[in-house]
């Protein structure tokens, strides 16, 4: 079945460590996105990518980095520069610039 | 970044009752989307609306794209326990070379059996 796979689902890290969250899609979608969700809040855009080897900052990109070396993969690195990294991270993709977003199941990062 | 005004923030209803929630914005959108999120999971797309005034149904769900393109509502009829979750609206418009999506803050729905 086609879909978006995020891993790991749960991740615990010590303060000061970089962590990388994986996002893979087999929907043949061109665009991919990373969102952050905090309790009681909506989704906020971290980074997005419309095509391979290109990505743009979203509303809250500071302390995060991404790469898009393959169409199906869009990993997110949460760096030690991110001041408040504990959150639920959601990856999404869309067929193109006008398509609806489809989401993965999310990765919950807890920094101790 | 901007977020949509979504109301109500939370609702407790009896099983079998109808539910209504809405989103408003000061900006115009080309597409309105409604998602449902279960705890610890990613949002799942329920309904997509593409034209102003459009009324679309998906089973017990009905959603409308406001005439002004600045608002949308979602109705759920005859609620059941599995309707529990958080419902998000999202407005999409093409801006600055990409599909900009703005999300509402969510409506948390609790259904009392």
Tab-separated table of C-alpha atoms in Angstrom:
chain	number	residue	atom	x	y	z
A	1	UNK	CA	0.000	0.000	0.000
A	2	UNK	CA	1.178	3.528	-0.718
A	3	UNK	CA	1.851	5.816	2.176
A	4	UNK	CA	4.226	7.838	4.277
A	5	UNK	CA	6.412	6.098	6.823
A	6	UNK	CA	8.007	7.955	9.690
A	7	UNK	CA	10.557	6.462	12.038
A	8	UNK	CA	11.165	6.124	14.844
A	9	UNK	CA	7.702	6.580	16.371
A	10	UNK	CA	9.196	7.431	19.767
A	11	UNK	CA	12.650	8.836	20.438
A	12	UNK	CA	14.365	9.898	23.635
A	13	UNK	CA	17.544	11.922	23.548
A	14	UNK	CA	19.749	13.824	25.940
A	15	UNK	CA	19.963	17.574	25.725
A	16	UNK	CA	22.664	18.729	23.319
A	17	UNK	CA	22.450	15.748	20.980
A	18	UNK	CA	21.418	15.999	17.358
A	19	UNK	CA	18.691	13.591	16.252
A	20	UNK	CA	17.474	12.660	12.777
A	21	UNK	CA	13.883	11.702	12.028
A	22	UNK	CA	13.212	9.647	8.936
A	23	UNK	CA	10.388	10.202	6.449
A	24	UNK	CA	9.861	7.981	3.404
A	25	UNK	CA	6.970	8.057	0.936
A	26	UNK	CA	6.078	5.712	-1.916
A	27	UNK	CA	3.264	7.860	-3.288
A	28	UNK	CA	5.487	9.359	-5.978
A	29	UNK	CA	4.697	12.797	-4.554
A	30	UNK	CA	6.913	15.693	-5.550
A	31	UNK	CA	6.467	17.846	-2.466
A	32	UNK	CA	7.319	16.915	1.115
A	33	UNK	CA	6.921	18.819	4.361
A	34	UNK	CA	7.861	18.714	8.031
A	35	UNK	CA	5.526	20.070	10.697
A	36	UNK	CA	5.851	20.404	14.428
A	37	UNK	CA	2.875	19.955	16.755
A	38	UNK	CA	2.798	21.064	20.385
A	39	UNK	CA	-0.059	20.291	22.820
A	40	UNK	CA	-3.117	22.447	22.206
A	41	UNK	CA	-1.640	24.013	19.109
A	42	UNK	CA	-2.055	23.565	15.407
A	43	UNK	CA	0.656	22.420	13.058
A	44	UNK	CA	3.582	24.706	12.323
A	45	UNK	CA	5.706	24.336	9.201
A	46	UNK	CA	9.425	23.679	9.724
A	47	UNK	CA	10.715	22.978	6.199
A	48	UNK	CA	9.304	22.010	2.846
A	49	UNK	CA	10.680	20.671	-0.414
A	50	UNK	CA	9.009	20.858	-3.801
A	51	UNK	CA	11.583	18.875	-5.758
A	52	UNK	CA	14.713	16.833	-5.211
A	53	UNK	CA	17.773	18.796	-4.083
A	54	UNK	CA	15.682	21.825	-3.189
A	55	UNK	CA	14.098	22.829	0.098
A	56	UNK	CA	12.876	26.008	1.777
A	57	UNK	CA	12.481	27.212	5.337
A	58	UNK	CA	9.032	27.292	6.837
A	59	UNK	CA	7.792	29.378	9.756
A	60	UNK	CA	9.956	27.782	12.478
A	61	UNK	CA	13.121	26.495	10.763
A	62	UNK	CA	15.648	27.651	13.373
A	63	UNK	CA	17.447	24.714	14.987
A	64	UNK	CA	16.407	22.254	12.268
A	65	UNK	CA	17.987	21.008	9.039
A	66	UNK	CA	16.781	18.842	6.179
A	67	UNK	CA	17.996	17.212	2.974
A	68	UNK	CA	16.194	15.980	-0.135
A	69	UNK	CA	18.615	13.757	-2.038
A	70	UNK	CA	15.896	11.373	-3.215
A	71	UNK	CA	12.299	12.008	-4.214
A	72	UNK	CA	10.955	9.517	-1.682
A	73	UNK	CA	12.999	10.647	1.325
A	74	UNK	CA	13.018	13.858	3.400
A	75	UNK	CA	14.875	13.391	6.707
A	76	UNK	CA	14.733	16.051	9.428
A	77	UNK	CA	17.604	16.699	11.825
A	78	UNK	CA	16.791	18.363	15.125
A	79	UNK	CA	20.017	20.038	16.149
A	80	UNK	CA	21.277	21.034	19.566
A	81	UNK	CA	20.535	24.635	18.579
A	82	UNK	CA	16.787	23.964	18.803
A	83	UNK	CA	15.888	25.387	22.211
A	84	UNK	CA	12.693	23.440	22.803
A	85	UNK	CA	12.878	20.231	20.745
A	86	UNK	CA	10.407	18.061	22.675
A	87	UNK	CA	7.378	17.803	20.371
A	88	UNK	CA	5.404	15.628	17.973
A	89	UNK	CA	6.866	15.817	14.459
A	90	UNK	CA	4.765	15.162	11.385
A	91	UNK	CA	5.955	14.550	7.851
A	92	UNK	CA	3.592	15.126	4.935
A	93	UNK	CA	3.642	14.959	1.166
A	94	UNK	CA	1.539	16.228	-1.699
A	95	UNK	CA	1.351	15.331	-5.347
A	96	UNK	CA	2.359	18.792	-6.450
A	97	UNK	CA	1.925	22.438	-5.653
A	98	UNK	CA	-1.869	22.188	-5.649
A	99	UNK	CA	-2.334	18.829	-3.973
A	100	UNK	CA	-3.754	18.002	-0.567
A	101	UNK	CA	-1.345	17.086	2.195
A	102	UNK	CA	-1.145	13.476	3.314
A	103	UNK	CA	0.533	12.815	6.653
A	104	UNK	CA	2.682	10.128	8.200
A	105	UNK	CA	1.931	8.748	11.649
A	106	UNK	CA	4.321	11.076	13.416
A	107	UNK	CA	7.432	10.840	15.570
A	108	UNK	CA	7.372	11.892	19.206
A	109	UNK	CA	10.718	13.292	20.337
A	110	UNK	CA	11.415	13.747	24.026
A	111	UNK	CA	14.602	15.472	25.098
A	112	UNK	CA	15.629	14.688	28.659
B	1	UNK	CA	3.023	32.125	11.109
B	2	UNK	CA	-0.698	32.675	10.805
B	3	UNK	CA	-3.186	30.176	12.224
B	4	UNK	CA	-6.854	29.964	11.439
B	5	UNK	CA	-9.533	30.755	14.023
B	6	UNK	CA	-11.202	27.427	14.700
B	7	UNK	CA	-14.117	27.001	17.083
B	8	UNK	CA	-15.111	25.593	19.371
B	9	UNK	CA	-11.838	24.540	21.010
B	10	UNK	CA	-13.472	21.503	22.568
B	11	UNK	CA	-16.856	19.829	22.742
B	12	UNK	CA	-18.504	17.168	24.878
B	13	UNK	CA	-21.554	15.640	23.230
B	14	UNK	CA	-23.855	12.692	23.709
B	15	UNK	CA	-23.643	9.820	21.266
B	16	UNK	CA	-26.180	10.363	18.505
B	17	UNK	CA	-26.018	14.151	18.583
B	18	UNK	CA	-24.963	16.278	15.652
B	19	UNK	CA	-21.764	18.352	15.815
B	20	UNK	CA	-20.756	21.540	14.061
B	21	UNK	CA	-17.385	23.284	13.990
B	22	UNK	CA	-16.007	26.089	11.870
B	23	UNK	CA	-12.932	27.979	10.776
B	24	UNK	CA	-12.562	31.606	9.811
B	25	UNK	CA	-9.693	33.600	8.412
B	26	UNK	CA	-8.853	37.094	7.296
B	27	UNK	CA	-7.190	35.578	4.210
B	28	UNK	CA	-8.690	34.013	1.121
B	29	UNK	CA	-7.933	30.372	0.389
B	30	UNK	CA	-8.233	28.301	-2.787
B	31	UNK	CA	-8.817	25.032	-0.986
B	32	UNK	CA	-10.210	24.094	2.409
B	33	UNK	CA	-9.370	20.785	4.012
B	34	UNK	CA	-10.665	19.026	7.106
B	35	UNK	CA	-8.518	16.496	8.972
B	36	UNK	CA	-9.091	14.213	11.961
B	37	UNK	CA	-6.275	13.277	14.297
B	38	UNK	CA	-6.380	10.424	16.779
B	39	UNK	CA	-4.037	10.579	19.809
B	40	UNK	CA	-0.449	9.839	18.855
B	41	UNK	CA	-1.240	9.546	15.156
B	42	UNK	CA	-0.930	11.764	12.106
B	43	UNK	CA	-3.933	13.707	10.764
B	44	UNK	CA	-6.112	11.894	8.252
B	45	UNK	CA	-7.819	13.810	5.466
B	46	UNK	CA	-11.620	13.730	5.766
B	47	UNK	CA	-12.899	16.184	3.173
B	48	UNK	CA	-11.361	18.528	0.598
B	49	UNK	CA	-13.229	21.558	-0.804
B	50	UNK	CA	-12.079	23.313	-3.959
B	51	UNK	CA	-14.700	25.908	-4.921
B	52	UNK	CA	-16.377	28.753	-3.082
B	53	UNK	CA	-19.868	27.697	-2.025
B	54	UNK	CA	-19.092	24.004	-2.484
B	55	UNK	CA	-20.923	21.640	-0.146
B	56	UNK	CA	-19.435	18.160	0.091
B	57	UNK	CA	-20.440	15.078	2.051
B	58	UNK	CA	-18.488	12.012	3.095
B	59	UNK	CA	-20.781	9.627	4.936
B	60	UNK	CA	-21.948	11.379	8.102
B	61	UNK	CA	-19.631	14.319	7.446
B	62	UNK	CA	-20.642	17.446	5.558
B	63	UNK	CA	-18.385	20.408	4.915
B	64	UNK	CA	-18.840	23.694	3.098
B	65	UNK	CA	-16.426	26.160	1.507
B	66	UNK	CA	-17.657	29.648	2.377
B	67	UNK	CA	-18.739	32.012	-0.378
B	68	UNK	CA	-16.167	34.601	0.685
B	69	UNK	CA	-13.429	31.895	0.597
B	70	UNK	CA	-12.476	32.936	4.120
B	71	UNK	CA	-14.363	30.331	6.095
B	72	UNK	CA	-15.514	26.724	6.217
B	73	UNK	CA	-17.598	24.539	8.454
B	74	UNK	CA	-17.733	20.821	9.189
B	75	UNK	CA	-20.826	19.006	10.435
B	76	UNK	CA	-20.902	15.487	11.834
B	77	UNK	CA	-24.322	13.900	12.079
B	78	UNK	CA	-25.387	11.181	14.530
B	79	UNK	CA	-22.053	11.077	16.349
B	80	UNK	CA	-20.579	7.751	17.459
B	81	UNK	CA	-17.792	6.988	19.957
B	82	UNK	CA	-15.145	6.560	17.244
B	83	UNK	CA	-15.680	10.200	16.208
B	84	UNK	CA	-13.569	11.130	19.244
B	85	UNK	CA	-10.428	12.985	18.255
B	86	UNK	CA	-9.107	16.373	17.239
B	87	UNK	CA	-10.450	17.941	14.068
B	88	UNK	CA	-8.308	20.427	12.166
B	89	UNK	CA	-9.247	22.733	9.350
B	90	UNK	CA	-6.608	23.824	6.873
B	91	UNK	CA	-6.653	26.494	4.207
B	92	UNK	CA	-4.432	26.243	1.153
B	93	UNK	CA	-3.348	28.920	-1.257
B	94	UNK	CA	-0.531	29.265	-3.726
B	95	UNK	CA	1.869	31.883	-2.394
B	96	UNK	CA	5.516	32.689	-3.073
B	97	UNK	CA	6.021	29.706	-5.365
B	98	UNK	CA	4.599	26.996	-3.146
B	99	UNK	CA	1.392	25.621	-1.742
B	100	UNK	CA	1.054	27.442	1.569
B	101	UNK	CA	-1.089	25.580	4.079
B	102	UNK	CA	-2.413	27.221	7.225
B	103	UNK	CA	-3.917	25.087	9.972
B	104	UNK	CA	-6.545	25.820	12.572
B	105	UNK	CA	-5.804	25.204	16.240
B	106	UNK	CA	-8.119	22.199	16.353
B	107	UNK	CA	-11.448	21.183	17.876
B	108	UNK	CA	-11.228	18.393	20.441
B	109	UNK	CA	-14.345	16.234	20.281
B	110	UNK	CA	-15.423	13.937	23.121
B	111	UNK	CA	-18.435	11.672	22.630
B	112	UNK	CA	-20.221	10.371	25.696
B	113	UNK	CA	-21.713	6.913	25.042
